[in-house]
PDB file of N, CA and C in Angstrom:
ATOM      1  N   MET A 269      69.730  58.797  69.566  1.00 57.00           N
ATOM      2  CA  MET A 269      70.666  58.911  67.655  1.00 57.00           C
ATOM      3  C   MET A 269      70.930  59.955  68.070  1.00 57.00           C
ATOM      4  N   ARG A 270      69.711  61.046  68.012  1.00 61.00           N
ATOM      5  CA  ARG A 270      69.518  62.215  68.111  1.00 61.00           C
ATOM      6  C   ARG A 270      70.325  62.977  67.914  1.00 61.00           C
ATOM      7  N   SER A 271      70.501  62.977  69.145  1.00 62.00           N
ATOM      8  CA  SER A 271      71.717  63.973  69.675  1.00 62.00           C
ATOM      9  C   SER A 271      72.746  63.716  68.504  1.00 62.00           C
ATOM     10  N   VAL A 272      73.343  62.209  68.891  1.00 55.00           N
ATOM     11  CA  VAL A 272      75.056  62.404  67.800  1.00 55.00           C
ATOM     12  C   VAL A 272      74.560  62.567  66.211  1.00 55.00           C
ATOM     13  N   LEU A 273      73.869  62.849  66.132  1.00 57.00           N
ATOM     14  CA  LEU A 273      73.518  63.567  64.574  1.00 57.00           C
ATOM     15  C   LEU A 273      72.977  65.025  64.438  1.00 57.00           C
ATOM     16  N   GLU A 274      73.042  65.473  65.400  1.00 64.00           N
ATOM     17  CA  GLU A 274      72.779  67.237  65.728  1.00 64.00           C
ATOM     18  C   GLU A 274      73.801  68.183  64.794  1.00 64.00           C
ATOM     19  N   SER A 275      74.973  67.535  65.048  1.00 73.00           N
ATOM     20  CA  SER A 275      76.633  67.845  64.578  1.00 73.00           C
ATOM     21  C   SER A 275      76.284  68.129  63.266  1.00 73.00           C
ATOM     22  N   ASP A 276      77.277  68.219  62.131  1.00 77.00           N
ATOM     23  CA  ASP A 276      76.762  67.893  60.351  1.00 77.00           C
ATOM     24  C   ASP A 276      78.644  66.950  60.795  1.00 77.00           C
ATOM     25  N   THR A 277      79.870  67.024  61.805  1.00 80.00           N
ATOM     26  CA  THR A 277      80.194  66.096  60.888  1.00 80.00           C
ATOM     27  C   THR A 277      80.269  64.750  62.020  1.00 80.00           C
ATOM     28  N   LYS A 278      79.147  64.685  62.761  1.00 82.00           N
ATOM     29  CA  LYS A 278      78.470  63.240  62.931  1.00 82.00           C
ATOM     30  C   LYS A 278      77.773  62.769  62.306  1.00 82.00           C
ATOM     31  N   PHE A 279      77.503  63.911  61.243  1.00 85.00           N
ATOM     32  CA  PHE A 279      76.079  63.671  60.480  1.00 85.00           C
ATOM     33  C   PHE A 279      76.623  62.312  59.573  1.00 85.00           C
ATOM     34  N   TYR A 280      78.004  63.225  58.824  1.00 87.00           N
ATOM     35  CA  TYR A 280      78.711  63.306  58.003  1.00 87.00           C
ATOM     36  C   TYR A 280      79.635  61.518  57.954  1.00 87.00           C
ATOM     37  N   TYR A 281      80.098  60.920  59.766  1.00 87.00           N
ATOM     38  CA  TYR A 281      80.259  59.792  59.395  1.00 87.00           C
ATOM     39  C   TYR A 281      79.647  59.267  59.008  1.00 87.00           C
ATOM     40  N   ALA A 282      78.145  59.359  59.722  1.00 89.00           N
ATOM     41  CA  ALA A 282      77.252  58.286  60.307  1.00 89.00           C
ATOM     42  C   ALA A 282      76.844  57.800  58.550  1.00 89.00           C
ATOM     43  N   VAL A 283      76.621  58.483  57.636  1.00 91.00           N
ATOM     44  CA  VAL A 283      76.551  58.739  56.080  1.00 91.00           C
ATOM     45  C   VAL A 283      77.963  57.817  55.216  1.00 91.00           C
ATOM     46  N   GLY A 284      79.394  58.730  55.785  1.00 93.00           N
ATOM     47  CA  GLY A 284      80.444  57.267  55.306  1.00 93.00           C
ATOM     48  C   GLY A 284      80.129  55.924  56.443  1.00 93.00           C
ATOM     49  N   VAL A 285      79.909  56.103  56.780  1.00 93.00           N
ATOM     50  CA  VAL A 285      79.765  54.645  57.567  1.00 93.00           C
ATOM     51  C   VAL A 285      78.711  53.183  56.920  1.00 93.00           C
ATOM     52  N   LEU A 286      77.757  54.942  56.904  1.00 95.00           N
ATOM     53  CA  LEU A 286      76.380  53.284  55.670  1.00 95.00           C
ATOM     54  C   LEU A 286      76.846  53.034  54.742  1.00 95.00           C
ATOM     55  N   THR A 287      77.414  53.756  54.260  1.00 95.00           N
ATOM     56  CA  THR A 287      77.770  53.595  52.472  1.00 95.00           C
ATOM     57  C   THR A 287      78.503  52.951  52.508  1.00 95.00           C
ATOM     58  N   ILE A 288      79.470  52.814  53.285  1.00 95.00           N
ATOM     59  CA  ILE A 288      80.704  51.628  54.138  1.00 95.00           C
ATOM     60  C   ILE A 288      79.299  50.348  53.887  1.00 95.00           C
ATOM     61  N   ALA A 289      79.062  50.413  54.843  1.00 96.00           N
ATOM     62  CA  ALA A 289      78.437  48.957  55.191  1.00 96.00           C
ATOM     63  C   ALA A 289      77.379  48.859  53.946  1.00 96.00           C
ATOM     64  N   VAL A 290      76.546  49.323  53.455  1.00 96.00           N
ATOM     65  CA  VAL A 290      75.974  49.370  51.535  1.00 96.00           C
ATOM     66  C   VAL A 290      77.153  49.154  50.690  1.00 96.00           C
ATOM     67  N   PHE A 291      78.281  49.328  50.250  1.00 94.00           N
ATOM     68  CA  PHE A 291      79.171  48.901  49.619  1.00 94.00           C
ATOM     69  C   PHE A 291      79.663  46.790  50.203  1.00 94.00           C
ATOM     70  N   ILE A 292      79.834  47.195  50.815  1.00 93.00           N
ATOM     71  CA  ILE A 292      80.126  45.163  51.702  1.00 93.00           C
ATOM     72  C   ILE A 292      79.123  44.670  51.454  1.00 93.00           C
ATOM     73  N   LEU A 293      77.850  44.635  51.294  1.00 94.00           N
ATOM     74  CA  LEU A 293      76.555  44.093  51.196  1.00 94.00           C
ATOM     75  C   LEU A 293      76.758  43.390  50.566  1.00 94.00           C
ATOM     76  N   SER A 294      76.678  44.549  49.757  1.00 91.00           N
ATOM     77  CA  SER A 294      76.116  45.217  47.610  1.00 91.00           C
ATOM     78  C   SER A 294      77.912  43.708  46.739  1.00 91.00           C
ATOM     79  N   VAL A 295      78.615  43.743  47.267  1.00 89.00           N
ATOM     80  CA  VAL A 295      79.743  43.004  46.974  1.00 89.00           C
ATOM     81  C   VAL A 295      79.615  41.991  47.116  1.00 89.00           C
ATOM     82  N   ALA A 296      78.891  41.582  48.535  1.00 88.00           N
ATOM     83  CA  ALA A 296      79.655  40.097  49.181  1.00 88.00           C
ATOM     84  C   ALA A 296      77.950  39.681  48.761  1.00 88.00           C
ATOM     85  N   ALA A 297      77.121  40.390  48.191  1.00 88.00           N
ATOM     86  CA  ALA A 297      75.250  39.495  47.217  1.00 88.00           C
ATOM     87  C   ALA A 297      76.038  39.531  45.693  1.00 88.00           C
ATOM     88  N   VAL A 298      77.802  40.815  45.210  1.00 85.00           N
ATOM     89  CA  VAL A 298      77.332  39.874  43.912  1.00 85.00           C
ATOM     90  C   VAL A 298      78.550  38.865  43.747  1.00 85.00           C
ATOM     91  N   THR A 299      79.212  38.703  44.947  1.00 85.00           N
ATOM     92  CA  THR A 299      80.316  37.799  45.408  1.00 85.00           C
ATOM     93  C   THR A 299      79.184  35.874  44.910  1.00 85.00           C
ATOM     94  N   THR A 300      78.511  36.352  46.110  1.00 86.00           N
ATOM     95  CA  THR A 300      77.518  35.088  45.718  1.00 86.00           C
ATOM     96  C   THR A 300      77.289  34.471  45.234  1.00 86.00           C
ATOM     97  N   LEU A 301      76.023  34.837  44.541  1.00 86.00           N
ATOM     98  CA  LEU A 301      75.408  35.701  43.556  1.00 86.00           C
ATOM     99  C   LEU A 301      75.892  35.246  41.360  1.00 86.00           C
ATOM    100  N   ASN A 302      76.642  35.712  41.975  1.00 80.00           N
ATOM    101  CA  ASN A 302      77.466  35.756  40.640  1.00 80.00           C
ATOM    102  C   ASN A 302      78.887  34.610  40.484  1.00 80.00           C
ATOM    103  N   SER A 303      79.341  34.614  39.286  1.00 74.00           N
ATOM    104  CA  SER A 303      80.737  34.023  39.904  1.00 74.00           C
ATOM    105  C   SER A 303      81.464  34.829  39.663  1.00 74.00           C
ATOM    106  N   ILE A 304      81.724  35.922  39.974  1.00 76.00           N
ATOM    107  CA  ILE A 304      83.003  36.842  40.163  1.00 76.00           C
ATOM    108  C   ILE A 304      83.696  36.822  41.830  1.00 76.00           C
ATOM    109  N   ARG A 305      84.807  36.814  41.150  1.00 76.00           N
ATOM    110  CA  ARG A 305      86.208  36.531  42.950  1.00 76.00           C
ATOM    111  C   ARG A 305      86.199  37.031  42.618  1.00 76.00           C
ATOM    112  N   LEU A 306      86.310  37.528  44.790  1.00 71.00           N
ATOM    113  CA  LEU A 306      86.710  38.099  45.338  1.00 71.00           C
ATOM    114  C   LEU A 306      87.479  39.384  44.448  1.00 71.00           C
ATOM    115  N   GLY A 307      88.800  37.919  44.485  1.00 73.00           N
ATOM    116  CA  GLY A 307      90.377  38.485  43.915  1.00 73.00           C
ATOM    117  C   GLY A 307      90.205  38.824  42.291  1.00 73.00           C
ATOM    118  N   SER A 308      88.831  38.826  41.388  1.00 75.00           N
ATOM    119  CA  SER A 308      88.710  38.569  40.491  1.00 75.00           C
ATOM    120  C   SER A 308      89.494  40.578  40.306  1.00 75.00           C
ATOM    121  N   GLN A 309      90.187  40.700  38.680  1.00 77.00           N
ATOM    122  CA  GLN A 309      90.856  42.091  37.885  1.00 77.00           C
ATOM    123  C   GLN A 309      89.605  43.432  38.264  1.00 77.00           C
ATOM    124  N   GLY A 310      88.331  42.903  37.469  1.00 78.00           N
ATOM    125  CA  GLY A 310      87.463  43.891  37.943  1.00 78.00           C
ATOM    126  C   GLY A 310      86.603  44.448  38.672  1.00 78.00           C
ATOM    127  N   LEU A 311      87.004  43.662  39.940  1.00 83.00           N
ATOM    128  CA  LEU A 311      85.981  44.080  41.357  1.00 83.00           C
ATOM    129  C   LEU A 311      87.107  44.272  41.977  1.00 83.00           C
ATOM    130  N   PHE A 312      88.492  44.464  41.848  1.00 85.00           N
ATOM    131  CA  PHE A 312      89.857  44.387  42.319  1.00 85.00           C
ATOM    132  C   PHE A 312      89.615  46.836  42.579  1.00 85.00           C
ATOM    133  N   GLY A 313      89.730  46.408  40.952  1.00 86.00           N
ATOM    134  CA  GLY A 313      89.650  47.940  40.284  1.00 86.00           C
ATOM    135  C   GLY A 313      87.922  48.581  41.256  1.00 86.00           C
ATOM    136  N   LEU A 314      87.174  48.147  41.345  1.00 87.00           N
ATOM    137  CA  LEU A 314      86.065  48.997  42.038  1.00 87.00           C
ATOM    138  C   LEU A 314      86.649  48.601  43.162  1.00 87.00           C
ATOM    139  N   LEU A 315      87.667  48.154  44.074  1.00 89.00           N
ATOM    140  CA  LEU A 315      86.940  48.485  45.773  1.00 89.00           C
ATOM    141  C   LEU A 315      88.020  49.287  45.616  1.00 89.00           C
ATOM    142  N   VAL A 316      89.606  49.434  44.834  1.00 91.00           N
ATOM    143  CA  VAL A 316      90.684  49.484  45.266  1.00 91.00           C
ATOM    144  C   VAL A 316      90.022  51.784  44.998  1.00 91.00           C
ATOM    145  N   GLY A 317      88.541  52.309  43.958  1.00 93.00           N
ATOM    146  CA  GLY A 317      88.502  52.665  43.267  1.00 93.00           C
ATOM    147  C   GLY A 317      87.308  53.437  44.288  1.00 93.00           C
ATOM    148  N   PHE A 318      86.574  52.508  45.172  1.00 94.00           N
ATOM    149  CA  PHE A 318      85.190  52.610  46.574  1.00 94.00           C
ATOM    150  C   PHE A 318      86.471  53.196  47.634  1.00 94.00           C
ATOM    151  N   GLY A 319      88.047  52.104  47.399  1.00 93.00           N
ATOM    152  CA  GLY A 319      88.903  53.022  48.709  1.00 93.00           C
ATOM    153  C   GLY A 319      89.220  54.840  48.604  1.00 93.00           C
ATOM    154  N   PHE A 320      89.590  54.226  47.183  1.00 96.00           N
ATOM    155  CA  PHE A 320      90.484  56.411  47.497  1.00 96.00           C
ATOM    156  C   PHE A 320      89.023  57.041  47.999  1.00 96.00           C
ATOM    157  N   PHE A 321      88.064  56.769  47.290  1.00 94.00           N
ATOM    158  CA  PHE A 321      86.760  57.293  47.475  1.00 94.00           C
ATOM    159  C   PHE A 321      86.537  58.022  48.530  1.00 94.00           C
ATOM    160  N   MET A 322      86.828  56.315  49.419  1.00 94.00           N
ATOM    161  CA  MET A 322      86.709  57.328  51.030  1.00 94.00           C
ATOM    162  C   MET A 322      86.852  57.701  51.885  1.00 94.00           C
ATOM    163  N   LEU A 323      88.317  57.724  51.155  1.00 95.00           N
ATOM    164  CA  LEU A 323      89.409  58.062  51.981  1.00 95.00           C
ATOM    165  C   LEU A 323      89.094  59.422  50.798  1.00 95.00           C
ATOM    166  N   VAL A 324      88.619  60.144  50.441  1.00 95.00           N
ATOM    167  CA  VAL A 324      88.785  60.929  50.032  1.00 95.00           C
ATOM    168  C   VAL A 324      87.814  61.937  50.630  1.00 95.00           C
ATOM    169  N   PHE A 325      86.104  61.418  51.020  1.00 93.00           N
ATOM    170  CA  PHE A 325      85.656  61.518  51.631  1.00 93.00           C
ATOM    171  C   PHE A 325      85.561  62.097  53.305  1.00 93.00           C
ATOM    172  N   PHE A 326      86.218  60.650  53.713  1.00 92.00           N
ATOM    173  CA  PHE A 326      86.413  60.988  55.678  1.00 92.00           C
ATOM    174  C   PHE A 326      87.957  62.522  55.473  1.00 92.00           C
ATOM    175  N   VAL A 327      88.488  61.974  54.486  1.00 93.00           N
ATOM    176  CA  VAL A 327      89.409  63.744  54.751  1.00 93.00           C
ATOM    177  C   VAL A 327      88.498  64.730  54.686  1.00 93.00           C
ATOM    178  N   SER A 328      87.777  64.871  53.178  1.00 91.00           N
ATOM    179  CA  SER A 328      86.834  66.232  53.685  1.00 91.00           C
ATOM    180  C   SER A 328      87.011  66.802  55.145  1.00 91.00           C
ATOM    181  N   ILE A 329      85.937  65.494  55.281  1.00 88.00           N
ATOM    182  CA  ILE A 329      85.324  65.456  57.312  1.00 88.00           C
ATOM    183  C   ILE A 329      86.445  66.129  58.273  1.00 88.00           C
ATOM    184  N   ALA A 330      87.496  65.549  57.964  1.00 88.00           N
ATOM    185  CA  ALA A 330      89.239  66.720  59.128  1.00 88.00           C
ATOM    186  C   ALA A 330      88.846  68.484  58.817  1.00 88.00           C
ATOM    187  N   ILE A 331      88.964  67.852  57.709  1.00 87.00           N
ATOM    188  CA  ILE A 331      88.930  69.857  56.836  1.00 87.00           C
ATOM    189  C   ILE A 331      88.271  70.431  58.056  1.00 87.00           C
ATOM    190  N   HIS A 332      86.820  70.090  57.022  1.00 82.00           N
ATOM    191  CA  HIS A 332      85.588  70.640  57.667  1.00 82.00           C
ATOM    192  C   HIS A 332      86.109  70.836  59.682  1.00 82.00           C
ATOM    193  N   ARG A 333      86.160  70.228  60.137  1.00 82.00           N
ATOM    194  CA  ARG A 333      86.459  69.921  61.839  1.00 82.00           C
ATOM    195  C   ARG A 333      87.495  71.172  62.079  1.00 82.00           C
ATOM    196  N   LEU A 334      88.428  71.076  60.917  1.00 83.00           N
ATOM    197  CA  LEU A 334      89.494  72.034  61.269  1.00 83.00           C
ATOM    198  C   LEU A 334      88.897  73.575  60.765  1.00 83.00           C
ATOM    199  N   GLU A 335      88.214  73.273  60.619  1.00 79.00           N
ATOM    200  CA  GLU A 335      87.858  74.611  59.441  1.00 79.00           C
ATOM    201  C   GLU A 335      86.669  75.611  60.477  1.00 79.00           C
ATOM    202  N   ASP A 336      86.047  74.103  61.228  1.00 72.00           N
ATOM    203  CA  ASP A 336      84.946  74.739  61.991  1.00 72.00           C
ATOM    204  C   ASP A 336      86.301  75.115  64.014  1.00 72.00           C
ATOM    205  N   LEU A 337      86.976  73.845  63.952  1.00 75.00           N
ATOM    206  CA  LEU A 337      87.963  74.677  64.694  1.00 75.00           C
ATOM    207  C   LEU A 337      88.107  75.880  64.924  1.00 75.00           C
ATOM    208  N   GLU A 338      88.631  76.876  63.394  1.00 71.00           N
ATOM    209  CA  GLU A 338      88.997  77.901  63.007  1.00 71.00           C
ATOM    210  C   GLU A 338      88.422  79.425  64.116  1.00 71.00           C
ATOM    211  N   ASP A 339      87.238  78.548  63.277  1.00 62.00           N
ATOM    212  CA  ASP A 339      85.629  79.716  63.511  1.00 62.00           C
ATOM    213  C   ASP A 339      86.199  80.736  64.874  1.00 62.00           C
ATOM    214  N   VAL A 340      86.369  79.831  66.057  1.00 56.00           N
ATOM    215  CA  VAL A 340      86.039  79.686  67.244  1.00 56.00           C
ATOM    216  C   VAL A 340      87.443  81.233  68.319  1.00 56.00           C
TER     217      VAL A 340
END
């Protein structure tokens, strides 16, 4: 596991995957414990906003990888 997290890019990917997993678990908990449906308007906005956030996160990782290739 340590060898996987030695580079910055792999660490950022691991953080992104962990963030997505925690978000999915929290949405599942909220929809099962409360009377909020998955198709409700407020939850839909939250899902779209989180999707845009993660898109920007992974695009920034791709840019970071391109910068690393440029230094060679």
